Coordinates of C-alpha atoms and ligand atoms in Angstrom, one line a residue:
X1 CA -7.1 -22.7 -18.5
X2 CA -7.4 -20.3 -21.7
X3 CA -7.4 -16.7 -21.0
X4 CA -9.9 -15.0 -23.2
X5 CA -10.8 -11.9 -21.7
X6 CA -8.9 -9.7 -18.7
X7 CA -10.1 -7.0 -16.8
X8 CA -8.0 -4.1 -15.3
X9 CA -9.6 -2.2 -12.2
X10 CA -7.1 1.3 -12.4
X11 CA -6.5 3.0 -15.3
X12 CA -2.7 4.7 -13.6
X13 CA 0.5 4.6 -13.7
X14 CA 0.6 0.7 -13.3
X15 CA -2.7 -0.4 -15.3
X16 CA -2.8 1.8 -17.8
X17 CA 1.2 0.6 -19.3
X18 CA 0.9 -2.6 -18.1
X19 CA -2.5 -3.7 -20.0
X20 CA -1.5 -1.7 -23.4
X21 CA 1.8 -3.7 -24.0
X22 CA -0.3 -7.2 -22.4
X23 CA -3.0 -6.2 -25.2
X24 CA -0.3 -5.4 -27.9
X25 CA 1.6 -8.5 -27.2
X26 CA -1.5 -11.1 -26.7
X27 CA -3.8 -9.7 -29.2
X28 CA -6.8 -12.9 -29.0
X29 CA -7.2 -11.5 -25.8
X30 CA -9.3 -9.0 -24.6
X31 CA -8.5 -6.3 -22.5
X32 CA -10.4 -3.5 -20.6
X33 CA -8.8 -1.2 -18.3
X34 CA -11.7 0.6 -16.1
X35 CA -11.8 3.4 -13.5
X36 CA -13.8 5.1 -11.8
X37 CA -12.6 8.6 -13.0
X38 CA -14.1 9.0 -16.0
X39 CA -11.8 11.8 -16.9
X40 CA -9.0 10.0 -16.6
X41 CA -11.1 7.4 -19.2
X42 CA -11.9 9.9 -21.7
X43 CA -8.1 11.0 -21.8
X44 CA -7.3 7.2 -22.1
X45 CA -9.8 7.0 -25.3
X46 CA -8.9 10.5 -27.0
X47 CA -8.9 10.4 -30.7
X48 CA -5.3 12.1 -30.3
X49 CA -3.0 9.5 -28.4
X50 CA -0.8 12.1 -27.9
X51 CA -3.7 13.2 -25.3
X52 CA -3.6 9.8 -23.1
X53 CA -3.2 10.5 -19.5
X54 CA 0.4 9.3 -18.6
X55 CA 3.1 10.1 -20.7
X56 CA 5.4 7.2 -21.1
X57 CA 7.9 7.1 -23.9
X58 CA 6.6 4.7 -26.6
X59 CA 3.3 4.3 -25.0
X60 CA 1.0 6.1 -27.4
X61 CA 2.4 4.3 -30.1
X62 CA 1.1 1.0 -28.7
X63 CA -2.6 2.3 -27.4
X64 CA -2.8 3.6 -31.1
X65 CA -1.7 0.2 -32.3
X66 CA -4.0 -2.0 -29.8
X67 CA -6.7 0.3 -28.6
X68 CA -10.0 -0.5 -30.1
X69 CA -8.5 -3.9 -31.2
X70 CA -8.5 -5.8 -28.1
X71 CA -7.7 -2.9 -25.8
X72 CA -10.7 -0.8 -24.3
X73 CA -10.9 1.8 -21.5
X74 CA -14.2 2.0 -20.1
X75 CA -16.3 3.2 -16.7
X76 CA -18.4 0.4 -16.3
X77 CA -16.6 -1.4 -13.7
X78 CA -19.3 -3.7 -13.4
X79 CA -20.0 -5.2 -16.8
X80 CA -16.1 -5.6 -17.5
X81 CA -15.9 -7.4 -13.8
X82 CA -18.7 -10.1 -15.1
X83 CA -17.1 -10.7 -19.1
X84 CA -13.7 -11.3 -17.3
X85 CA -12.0 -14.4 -16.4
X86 CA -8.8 -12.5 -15.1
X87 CA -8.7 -9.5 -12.8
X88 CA -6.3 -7.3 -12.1
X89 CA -6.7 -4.6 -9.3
X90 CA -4.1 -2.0 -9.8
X91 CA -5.8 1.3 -7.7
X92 CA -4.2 3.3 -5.5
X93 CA -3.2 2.3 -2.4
X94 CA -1.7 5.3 -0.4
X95 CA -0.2 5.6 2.7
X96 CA -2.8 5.8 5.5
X97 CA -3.1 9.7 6.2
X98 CA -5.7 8.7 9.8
X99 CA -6.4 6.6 12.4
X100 CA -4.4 3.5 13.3
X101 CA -0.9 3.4 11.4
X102 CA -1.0 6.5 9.8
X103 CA 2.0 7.9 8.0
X104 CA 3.0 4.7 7.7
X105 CA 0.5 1.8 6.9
X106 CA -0.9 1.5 3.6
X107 CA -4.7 2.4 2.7
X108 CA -6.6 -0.9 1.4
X109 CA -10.2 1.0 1.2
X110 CA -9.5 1.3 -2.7
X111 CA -8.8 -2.3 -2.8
X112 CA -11.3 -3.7 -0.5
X113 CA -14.0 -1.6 -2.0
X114 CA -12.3 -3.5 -5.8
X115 CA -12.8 -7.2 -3.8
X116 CA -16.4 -6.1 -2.6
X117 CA -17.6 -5.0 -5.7
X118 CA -15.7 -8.2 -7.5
X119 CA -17.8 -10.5 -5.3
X120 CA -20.9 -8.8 -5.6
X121 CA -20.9 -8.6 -9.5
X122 CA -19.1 -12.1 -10.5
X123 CA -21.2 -14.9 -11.8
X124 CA -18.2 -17.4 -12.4
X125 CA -15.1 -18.6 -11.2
X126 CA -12.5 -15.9 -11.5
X127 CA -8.9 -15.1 -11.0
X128 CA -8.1 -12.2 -9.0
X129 CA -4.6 -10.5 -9.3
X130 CA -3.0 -7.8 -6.7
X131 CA -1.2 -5.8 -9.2
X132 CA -0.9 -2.6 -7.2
X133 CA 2.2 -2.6 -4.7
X134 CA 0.5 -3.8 -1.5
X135 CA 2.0 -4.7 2.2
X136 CA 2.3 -8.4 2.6
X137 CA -0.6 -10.0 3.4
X138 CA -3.5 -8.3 1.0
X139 CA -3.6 -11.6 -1.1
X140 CA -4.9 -13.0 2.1
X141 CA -7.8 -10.1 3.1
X142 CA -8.6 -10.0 -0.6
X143 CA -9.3 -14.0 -0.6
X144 CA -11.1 -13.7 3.4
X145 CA -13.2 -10.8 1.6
X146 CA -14.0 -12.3 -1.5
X147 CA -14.9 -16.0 -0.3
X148 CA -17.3 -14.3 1.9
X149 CA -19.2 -12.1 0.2
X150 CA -19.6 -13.8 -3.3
X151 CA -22.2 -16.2 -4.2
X152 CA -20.8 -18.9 -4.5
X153 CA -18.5 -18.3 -6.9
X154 CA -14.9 -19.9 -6.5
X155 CA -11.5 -16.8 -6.7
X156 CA -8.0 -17.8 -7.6
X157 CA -6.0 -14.9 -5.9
X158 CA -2.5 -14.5 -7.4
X159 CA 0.2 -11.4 -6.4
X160 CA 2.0 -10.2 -9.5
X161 CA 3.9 -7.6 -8.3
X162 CA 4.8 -4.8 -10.6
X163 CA 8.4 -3.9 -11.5
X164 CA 8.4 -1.2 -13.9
X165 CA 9.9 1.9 -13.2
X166 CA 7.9 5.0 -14.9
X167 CA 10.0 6.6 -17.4
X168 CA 11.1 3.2 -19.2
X169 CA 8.0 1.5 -18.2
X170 CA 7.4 0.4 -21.8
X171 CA 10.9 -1.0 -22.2
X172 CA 10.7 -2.5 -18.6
X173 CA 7.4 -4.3 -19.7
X174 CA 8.6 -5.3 -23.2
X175 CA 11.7 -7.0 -21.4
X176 CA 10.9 -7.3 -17.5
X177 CA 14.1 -8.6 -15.7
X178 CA 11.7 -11.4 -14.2
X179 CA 7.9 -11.8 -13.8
X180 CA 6.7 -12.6 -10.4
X181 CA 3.7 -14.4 -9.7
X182 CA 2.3 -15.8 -6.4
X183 CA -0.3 -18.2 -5.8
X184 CA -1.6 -21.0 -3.7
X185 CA 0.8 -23.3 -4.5
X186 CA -0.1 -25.8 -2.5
X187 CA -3.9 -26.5 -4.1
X188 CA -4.4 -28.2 -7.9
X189 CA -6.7 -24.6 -8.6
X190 CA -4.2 -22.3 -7.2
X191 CA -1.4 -23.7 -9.4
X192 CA -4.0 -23.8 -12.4
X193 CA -4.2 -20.5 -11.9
X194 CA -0.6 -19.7 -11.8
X195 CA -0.1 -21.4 -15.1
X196 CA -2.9 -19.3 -16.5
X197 CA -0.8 -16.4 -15.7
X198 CA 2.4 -17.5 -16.8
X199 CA 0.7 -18.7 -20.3
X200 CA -0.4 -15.0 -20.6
X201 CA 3.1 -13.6 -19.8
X202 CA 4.9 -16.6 -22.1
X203 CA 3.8 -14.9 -25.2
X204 CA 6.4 -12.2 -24.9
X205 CA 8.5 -13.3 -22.0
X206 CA 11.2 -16.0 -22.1
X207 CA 9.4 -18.7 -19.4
X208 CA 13.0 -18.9 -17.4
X209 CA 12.1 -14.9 -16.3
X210 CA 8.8 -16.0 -15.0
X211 CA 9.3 -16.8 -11.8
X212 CA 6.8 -18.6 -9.4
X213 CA 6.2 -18.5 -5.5
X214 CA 4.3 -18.5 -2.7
X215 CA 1.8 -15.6 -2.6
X216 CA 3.9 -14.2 1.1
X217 CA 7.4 -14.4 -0.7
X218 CA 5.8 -12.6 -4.1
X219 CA 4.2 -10.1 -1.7
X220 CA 7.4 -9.6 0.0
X221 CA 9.6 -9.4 -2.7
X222 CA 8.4 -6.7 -4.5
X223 CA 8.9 -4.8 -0.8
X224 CA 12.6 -5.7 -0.4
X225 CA 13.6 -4.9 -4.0
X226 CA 11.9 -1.1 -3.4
X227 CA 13.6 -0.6 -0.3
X228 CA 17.3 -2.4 -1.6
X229 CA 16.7 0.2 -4.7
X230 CA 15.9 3.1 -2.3
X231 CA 18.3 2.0 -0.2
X232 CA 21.0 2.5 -2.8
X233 CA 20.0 5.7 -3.0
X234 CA 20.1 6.5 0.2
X235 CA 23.7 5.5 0.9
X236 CA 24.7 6.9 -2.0
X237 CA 23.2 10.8 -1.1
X238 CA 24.8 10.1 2.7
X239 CA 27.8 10.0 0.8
X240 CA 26.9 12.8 -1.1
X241 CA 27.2 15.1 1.6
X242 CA 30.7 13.7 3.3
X243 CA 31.9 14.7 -0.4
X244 CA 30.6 18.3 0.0
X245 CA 32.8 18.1 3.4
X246 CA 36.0 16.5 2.2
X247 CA 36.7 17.6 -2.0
X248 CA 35.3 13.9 -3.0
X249 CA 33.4 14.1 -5.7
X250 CA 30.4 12.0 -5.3
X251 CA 30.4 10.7 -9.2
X252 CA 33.7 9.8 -9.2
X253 CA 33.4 7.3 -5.6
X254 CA 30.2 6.1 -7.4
X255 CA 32.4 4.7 -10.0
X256 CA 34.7 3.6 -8.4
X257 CA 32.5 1.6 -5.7
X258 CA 30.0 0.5 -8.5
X259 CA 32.6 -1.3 -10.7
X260 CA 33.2 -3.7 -8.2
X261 CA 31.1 -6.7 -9.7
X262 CA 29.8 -7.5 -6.1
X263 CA 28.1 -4.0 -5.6
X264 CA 27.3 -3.3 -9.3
X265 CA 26.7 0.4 -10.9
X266 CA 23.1 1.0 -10.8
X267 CA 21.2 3.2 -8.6
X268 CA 24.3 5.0 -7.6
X269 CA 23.0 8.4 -8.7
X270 CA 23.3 11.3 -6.1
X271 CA 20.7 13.2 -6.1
X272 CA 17.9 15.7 -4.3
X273 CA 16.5 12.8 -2.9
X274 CA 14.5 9.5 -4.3
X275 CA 10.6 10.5 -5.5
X276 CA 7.8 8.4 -7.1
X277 CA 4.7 6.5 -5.2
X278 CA 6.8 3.4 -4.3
X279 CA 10.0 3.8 -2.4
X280 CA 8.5 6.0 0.6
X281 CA 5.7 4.1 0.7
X282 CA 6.8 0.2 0.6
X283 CA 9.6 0.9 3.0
X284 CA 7.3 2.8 5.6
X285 CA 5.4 -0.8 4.9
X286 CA 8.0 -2.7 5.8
X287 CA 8.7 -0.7 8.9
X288 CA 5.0 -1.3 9.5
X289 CA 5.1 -5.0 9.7
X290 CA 8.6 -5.0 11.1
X291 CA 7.3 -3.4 14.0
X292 CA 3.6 -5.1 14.1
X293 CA 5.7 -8.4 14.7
X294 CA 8.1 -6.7 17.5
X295 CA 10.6 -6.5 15.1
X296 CA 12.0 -2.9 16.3
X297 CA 15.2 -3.2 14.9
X298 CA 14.3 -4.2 11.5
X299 CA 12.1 -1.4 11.3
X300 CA 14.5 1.3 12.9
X301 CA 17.2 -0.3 10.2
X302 CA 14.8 0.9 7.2
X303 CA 13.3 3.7 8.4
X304 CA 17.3 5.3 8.5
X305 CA 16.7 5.3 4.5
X306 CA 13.5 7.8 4.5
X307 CA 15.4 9.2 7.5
X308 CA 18.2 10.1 5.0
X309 CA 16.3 11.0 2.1
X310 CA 14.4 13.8 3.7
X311 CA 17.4 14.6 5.2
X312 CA 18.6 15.0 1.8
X313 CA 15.7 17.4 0.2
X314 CA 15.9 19.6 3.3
X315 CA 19.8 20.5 3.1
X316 CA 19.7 20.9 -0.6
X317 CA 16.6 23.3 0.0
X318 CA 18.7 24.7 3.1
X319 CA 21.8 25.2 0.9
X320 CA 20.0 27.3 -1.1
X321 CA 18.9 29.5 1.4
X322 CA 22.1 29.7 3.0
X323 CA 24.2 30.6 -0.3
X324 CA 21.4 33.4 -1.2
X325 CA 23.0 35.2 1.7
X326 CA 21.2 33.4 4.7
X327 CA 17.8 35.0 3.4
X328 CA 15.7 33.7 0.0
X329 CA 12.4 36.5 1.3
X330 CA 10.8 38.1 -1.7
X331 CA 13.9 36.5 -4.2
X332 CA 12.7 34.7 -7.1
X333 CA 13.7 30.9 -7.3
X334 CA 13.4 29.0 -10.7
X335 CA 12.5 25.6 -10.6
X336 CA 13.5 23.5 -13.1
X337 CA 11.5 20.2 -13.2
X338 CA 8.8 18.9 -11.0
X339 CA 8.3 15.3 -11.4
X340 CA 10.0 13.1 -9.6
X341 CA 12.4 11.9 -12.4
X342 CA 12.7 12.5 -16.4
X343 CA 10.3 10.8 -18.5
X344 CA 7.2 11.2 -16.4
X345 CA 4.2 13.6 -15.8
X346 CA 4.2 11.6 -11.8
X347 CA 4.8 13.8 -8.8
X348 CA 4.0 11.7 -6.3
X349 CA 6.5 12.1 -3.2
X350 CA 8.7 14.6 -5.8
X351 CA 11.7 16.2 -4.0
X352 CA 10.4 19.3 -5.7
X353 CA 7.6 19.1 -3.7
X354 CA 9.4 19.8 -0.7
X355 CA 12.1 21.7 -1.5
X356 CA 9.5 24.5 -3.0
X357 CA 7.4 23.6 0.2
X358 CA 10.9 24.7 2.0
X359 CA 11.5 27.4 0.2
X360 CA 8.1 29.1 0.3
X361 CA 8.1 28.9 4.0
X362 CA 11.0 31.2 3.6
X363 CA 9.0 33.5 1.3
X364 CA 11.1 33.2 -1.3
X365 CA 9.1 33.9 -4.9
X366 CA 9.2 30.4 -7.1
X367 CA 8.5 29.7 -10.5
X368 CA 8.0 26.3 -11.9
X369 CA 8.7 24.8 -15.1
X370 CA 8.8 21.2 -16.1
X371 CA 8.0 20.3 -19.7
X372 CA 5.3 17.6 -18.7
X373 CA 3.7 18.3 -15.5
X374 CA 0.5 20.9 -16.0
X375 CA 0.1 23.9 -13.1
X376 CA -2.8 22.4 -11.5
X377 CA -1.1 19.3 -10.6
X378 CA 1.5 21.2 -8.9
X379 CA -1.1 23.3 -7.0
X380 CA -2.6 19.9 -6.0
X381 CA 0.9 18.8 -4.7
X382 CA 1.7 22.0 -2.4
X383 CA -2.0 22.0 -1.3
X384 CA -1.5 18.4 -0.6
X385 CA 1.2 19.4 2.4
X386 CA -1.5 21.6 3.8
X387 CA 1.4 24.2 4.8
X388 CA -0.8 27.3 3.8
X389 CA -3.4 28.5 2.3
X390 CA -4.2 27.3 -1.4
X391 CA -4.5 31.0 -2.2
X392 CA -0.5 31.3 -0.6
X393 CA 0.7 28.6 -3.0
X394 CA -0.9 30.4 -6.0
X395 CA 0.5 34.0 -4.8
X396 CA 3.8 32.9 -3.9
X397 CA 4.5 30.0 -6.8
X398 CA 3.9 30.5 -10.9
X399 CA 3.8 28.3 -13.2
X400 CA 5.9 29.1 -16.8
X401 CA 5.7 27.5 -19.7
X402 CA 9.5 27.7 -21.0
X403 CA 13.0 27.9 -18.8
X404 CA 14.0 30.5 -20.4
X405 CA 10.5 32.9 -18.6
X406 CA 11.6 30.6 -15.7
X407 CA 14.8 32.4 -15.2
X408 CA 14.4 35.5 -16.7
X409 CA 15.6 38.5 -13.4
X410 CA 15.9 35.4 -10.8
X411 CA 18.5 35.5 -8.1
X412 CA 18.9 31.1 -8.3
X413 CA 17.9 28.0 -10.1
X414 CA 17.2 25.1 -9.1
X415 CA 17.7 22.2 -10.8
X416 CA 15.2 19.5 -9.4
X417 CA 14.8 16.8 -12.2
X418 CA 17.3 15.0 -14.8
X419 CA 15.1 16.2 -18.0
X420 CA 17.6 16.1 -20.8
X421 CA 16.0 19.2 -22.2
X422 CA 18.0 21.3 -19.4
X423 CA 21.1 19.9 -20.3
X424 CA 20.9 21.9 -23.9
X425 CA 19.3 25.3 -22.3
X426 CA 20.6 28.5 -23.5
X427 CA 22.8 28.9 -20.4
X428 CA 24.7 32.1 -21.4
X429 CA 21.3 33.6 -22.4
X430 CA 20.2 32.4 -19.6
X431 CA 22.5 33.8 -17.9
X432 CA 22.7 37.5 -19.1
X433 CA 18.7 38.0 -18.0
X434 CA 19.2 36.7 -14.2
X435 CA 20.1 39.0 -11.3
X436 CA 24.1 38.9 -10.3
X437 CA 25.5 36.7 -8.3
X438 CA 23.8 34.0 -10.6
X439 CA 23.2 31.0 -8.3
X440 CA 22.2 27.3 -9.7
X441 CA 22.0 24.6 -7.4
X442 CA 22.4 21.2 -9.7
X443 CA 19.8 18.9 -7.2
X444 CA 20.8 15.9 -10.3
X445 CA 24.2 16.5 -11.3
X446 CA 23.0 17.0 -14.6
X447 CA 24.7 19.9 -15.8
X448 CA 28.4 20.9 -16.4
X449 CA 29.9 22.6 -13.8
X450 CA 32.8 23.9 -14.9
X451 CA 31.4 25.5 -18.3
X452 CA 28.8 27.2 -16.1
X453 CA 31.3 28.5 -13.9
X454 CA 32.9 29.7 -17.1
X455 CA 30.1 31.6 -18.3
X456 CA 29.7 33.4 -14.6
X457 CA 27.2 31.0 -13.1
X458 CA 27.9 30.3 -9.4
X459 CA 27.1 26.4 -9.6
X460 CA 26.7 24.4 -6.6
X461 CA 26.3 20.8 -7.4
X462 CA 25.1 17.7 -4.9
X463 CA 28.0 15.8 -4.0
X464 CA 31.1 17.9 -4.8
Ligands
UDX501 C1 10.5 2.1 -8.6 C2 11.2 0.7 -8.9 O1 12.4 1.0 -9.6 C3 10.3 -0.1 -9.7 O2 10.9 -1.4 -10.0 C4 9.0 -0.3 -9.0 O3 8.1 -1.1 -9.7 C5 8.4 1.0 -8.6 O4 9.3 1.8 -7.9 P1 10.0 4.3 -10.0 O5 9.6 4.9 -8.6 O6 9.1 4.5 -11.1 O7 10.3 2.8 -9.8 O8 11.4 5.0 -10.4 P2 12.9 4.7 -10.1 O9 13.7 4.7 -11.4 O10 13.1 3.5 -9.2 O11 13.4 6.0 -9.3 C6 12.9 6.3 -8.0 C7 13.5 7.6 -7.5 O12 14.9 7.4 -7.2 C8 13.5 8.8 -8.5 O13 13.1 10.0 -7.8 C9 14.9 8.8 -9.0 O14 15.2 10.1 -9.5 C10 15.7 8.4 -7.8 N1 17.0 7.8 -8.1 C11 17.0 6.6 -8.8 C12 18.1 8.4 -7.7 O15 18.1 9.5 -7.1 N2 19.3 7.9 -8.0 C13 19.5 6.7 -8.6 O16 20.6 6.3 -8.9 C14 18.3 6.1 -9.1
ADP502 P1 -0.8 3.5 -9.7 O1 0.5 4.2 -9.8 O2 -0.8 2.4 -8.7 O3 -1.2 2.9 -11.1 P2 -2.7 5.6 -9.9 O4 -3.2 6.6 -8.9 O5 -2.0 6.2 -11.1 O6 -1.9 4.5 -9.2 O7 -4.0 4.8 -10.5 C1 -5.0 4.2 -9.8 C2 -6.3 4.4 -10.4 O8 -7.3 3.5 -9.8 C3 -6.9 5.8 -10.4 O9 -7.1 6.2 -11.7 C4 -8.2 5.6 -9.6 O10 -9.3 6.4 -10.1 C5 -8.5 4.1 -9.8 N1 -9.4 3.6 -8.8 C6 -9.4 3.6 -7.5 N2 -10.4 2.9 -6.9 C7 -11.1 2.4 -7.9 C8 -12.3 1.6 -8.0 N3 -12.9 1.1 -6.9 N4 -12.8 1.2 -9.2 C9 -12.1 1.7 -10.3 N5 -11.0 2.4 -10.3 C10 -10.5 2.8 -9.1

């Protein structure tokens, strides 16, 4: 089967990457990315790539390179649906926030409405991808939904789960660790359909790193590498805090337990607490299913990791209050970085989030900078928590537009996210126009310590 023309329902974080480099790399076919926000669209198509909607290193190079070549970014859903022979759906699915499961299950409605509307508008046999991170078993309700509503026409549903982490989702696309696709194996069509799939990733990825399975163990994969990742994390930030207790210094058992082979160096990074839309959200899945099958124990086992990561935001936000004296009321609190790592304009489930939330609940004053994330998104976020009143957030949080008016007469900084622009601040500038004692709170163990100290900073950092 020859691929000619692909559709992508979701212009995000997931689509939007992940069609630009298939575009760039497999340039005889066609790709349109669609969405319903037609903002979001126009961003995608601004004469300026430096305007695109998610900021990615080396992604505007390759829209600029592809887009209008074979790579188009369009509202209507529906014609793009009927030209393609390959679907992806990559929309949002967030963690139910009513009814049955919620805080915890996630919300297919985006994804059932994508299979309705895929069944209603297709005139010929199709392949359907699940390309957003989904519990296990969507392949199955996307099949159930789309065999009964179409006319006739025939689906191929595959899982390809996404691995990319944002911030180095171009280089984690360019040269994925593995590909992951799950079909019906056991049907002549469904393997058809695999190798369809695989042919399109073959042009750039070597075919031992394309890895096929059964559509439960693809599902479920992409689940248990989240929650080993977060997991990491997790028991790394427990550490973190025995540290604080004993004079270990968090970095230095990092090392040490990371460079044995068995247990390996990455995702050993103390810090605030783990961020981004997957983590929270495939573990609380997990626990989910665990415990939809009886399976208490499995669940309780992974719910420990959110457990400890919110554990983690609130004593750093709590550390905070207690150095400034056991009271942060009416004290001004810069906040350095909002998204949930370097390298992004995402926020989704940002530790920042939370610790401002924290923090304004102790009427402390806070102003935000991050160089990528804009001031309405972060009014979004706090009004997201639904803590206090929208007019609150905007009274008691501003949004700056250097570090430097950040810190300028505050009592502490924070630092909530590894941008490497901080690292290079003018500290003793910085310094001389805050209020004495001059607290900073490293939630990233980004900065120097001991230089800081030198210039008069009182530094706490996570972990020592
Ligand atoms: C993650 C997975 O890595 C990716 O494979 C999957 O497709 C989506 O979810 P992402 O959420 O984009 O990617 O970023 P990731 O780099 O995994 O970081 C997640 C969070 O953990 C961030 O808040 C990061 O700051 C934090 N983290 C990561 C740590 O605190 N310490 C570490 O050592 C690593
Ligand atoms: P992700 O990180 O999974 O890519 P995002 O929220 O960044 O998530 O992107 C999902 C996109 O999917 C959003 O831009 C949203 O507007 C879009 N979307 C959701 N439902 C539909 C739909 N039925 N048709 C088209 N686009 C949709």
């Amino acid at each position: 089967m020859e691929i000619k023309n692909i559709c992508c329902i979701g212009a995000g974080y997931v689509g939007g990457p992940t069609m630009a480099v298939i575009a760039q790399k497999c340039p005889k076919i066609q790709v349109t990315v669609v969405d319903i926000n037609e903002k979001r669209i126009a961003a995608w198509n601004d004469e300026d790539v430096n305007n695109i909607p998610i900021y990615e290193p080396g992604l505007s190079d390759i829209v600029k390179e592809a887009r209008g070549r074979n790579l188009f970014f369009s509202t209507d859903v529906d014609g793009a649906i009927e030209k393609a022979d390959m679907i992806f759906i990559s929309v949002n699915t967030p963690t139910k926030t009513y009814g049955i499961g919620k805080g915890m299950a996630a919300d297919l409605k985006y994804i059932e409405l994508c299979a309705r509307q895929i069944a209603r508008v297709a005139k010929n046999d199709k392949i359907v991808i699940e390309k957003s991170t989904l519990p296990v078993r969507t392949a199955a309700a996307l099949k159930e939904i789309l065999d009964n509503t179409s006319n006739g026409v025939k689906f191929q549903i595959l899982s390809n789960p996404e691995f990319l982490a944002e911030g180095t989702a171009v280089e984690d696309l360019m040269a994925p660790d593995r590909v992951l696709i799950g079909g019906d194996i056991d049907t002549a069509e469904g393997r058809d359909a695999m190798q369809a799939l695989v042919k399109v990733y073959s042009s750039w990825v070597p075919r031992e790193n394309i890895l096929t399975t059964n559509v439960w163990s693809s599902e479920l994969s992409k689940l248990t590498a989240n929650a080993f990742l977060a997991q990491r994390v997790s028991s790394i930030n427990a550490m973190s805090e025995l540290c604080e207790k004993t004079g270990a210094d968090v970095n230095e058992v990092a090392k040490a337990v990371g460079m044995d082979s068995r247990i390996g160096s990455k995702f050993l990074k103390s810090s605030v607490g783990f961020g981004g839309s997957c983590f929270q959200k495939d573990i609380l899945n997990l626990v989910y299913i665990s415990k939809s099958f009886g399976l208490n124990e499995v669940a309780d086992y992974w719910e420990q990791v959110i457990t400890m990561n919110d554990h983690q935001k609130r004593r750093f936000a709590a550390k905070i209050v207690q150095t400034l004296f056991n009271t942060v009321a009416g004290k001004k609190i810069a906040m350095l970085g909002w998204a949930f790592k370097k390298d992004t304009n995402d926020t989704r489930e940002s530790a920042a989030i939370y610790v401002a939330d924290y923090l304004l609940n102790e009427q402390a004053e806070i102003v935000v900078y991050d160089p990528k994330v804009r001031a309405e998104q972060i009014y979004a976020d706090l009004d997201y928590l639904g803590t206090r009143s929208e007019a609150e957030n905007r009274n008691l949080l501003k949004v700056v537009s250097t570090p430097q008016q950040a810190c300028e007469e505050a009592h502490a900084i924070a630092v909530l996210t590894e941008w490497d622009e901080f690292k290079n601040l003018e500290w003793e500038n910085i310094y001389k126009n805050m209020l004495k004692p001059a607290f900073l709170f490293d939630g990233r163990r980004l900065l120097n310590k001991k230089e800081l100290d030198n210039l008069g900073f009182e530094t706490f950092v996570i972990g020592n």
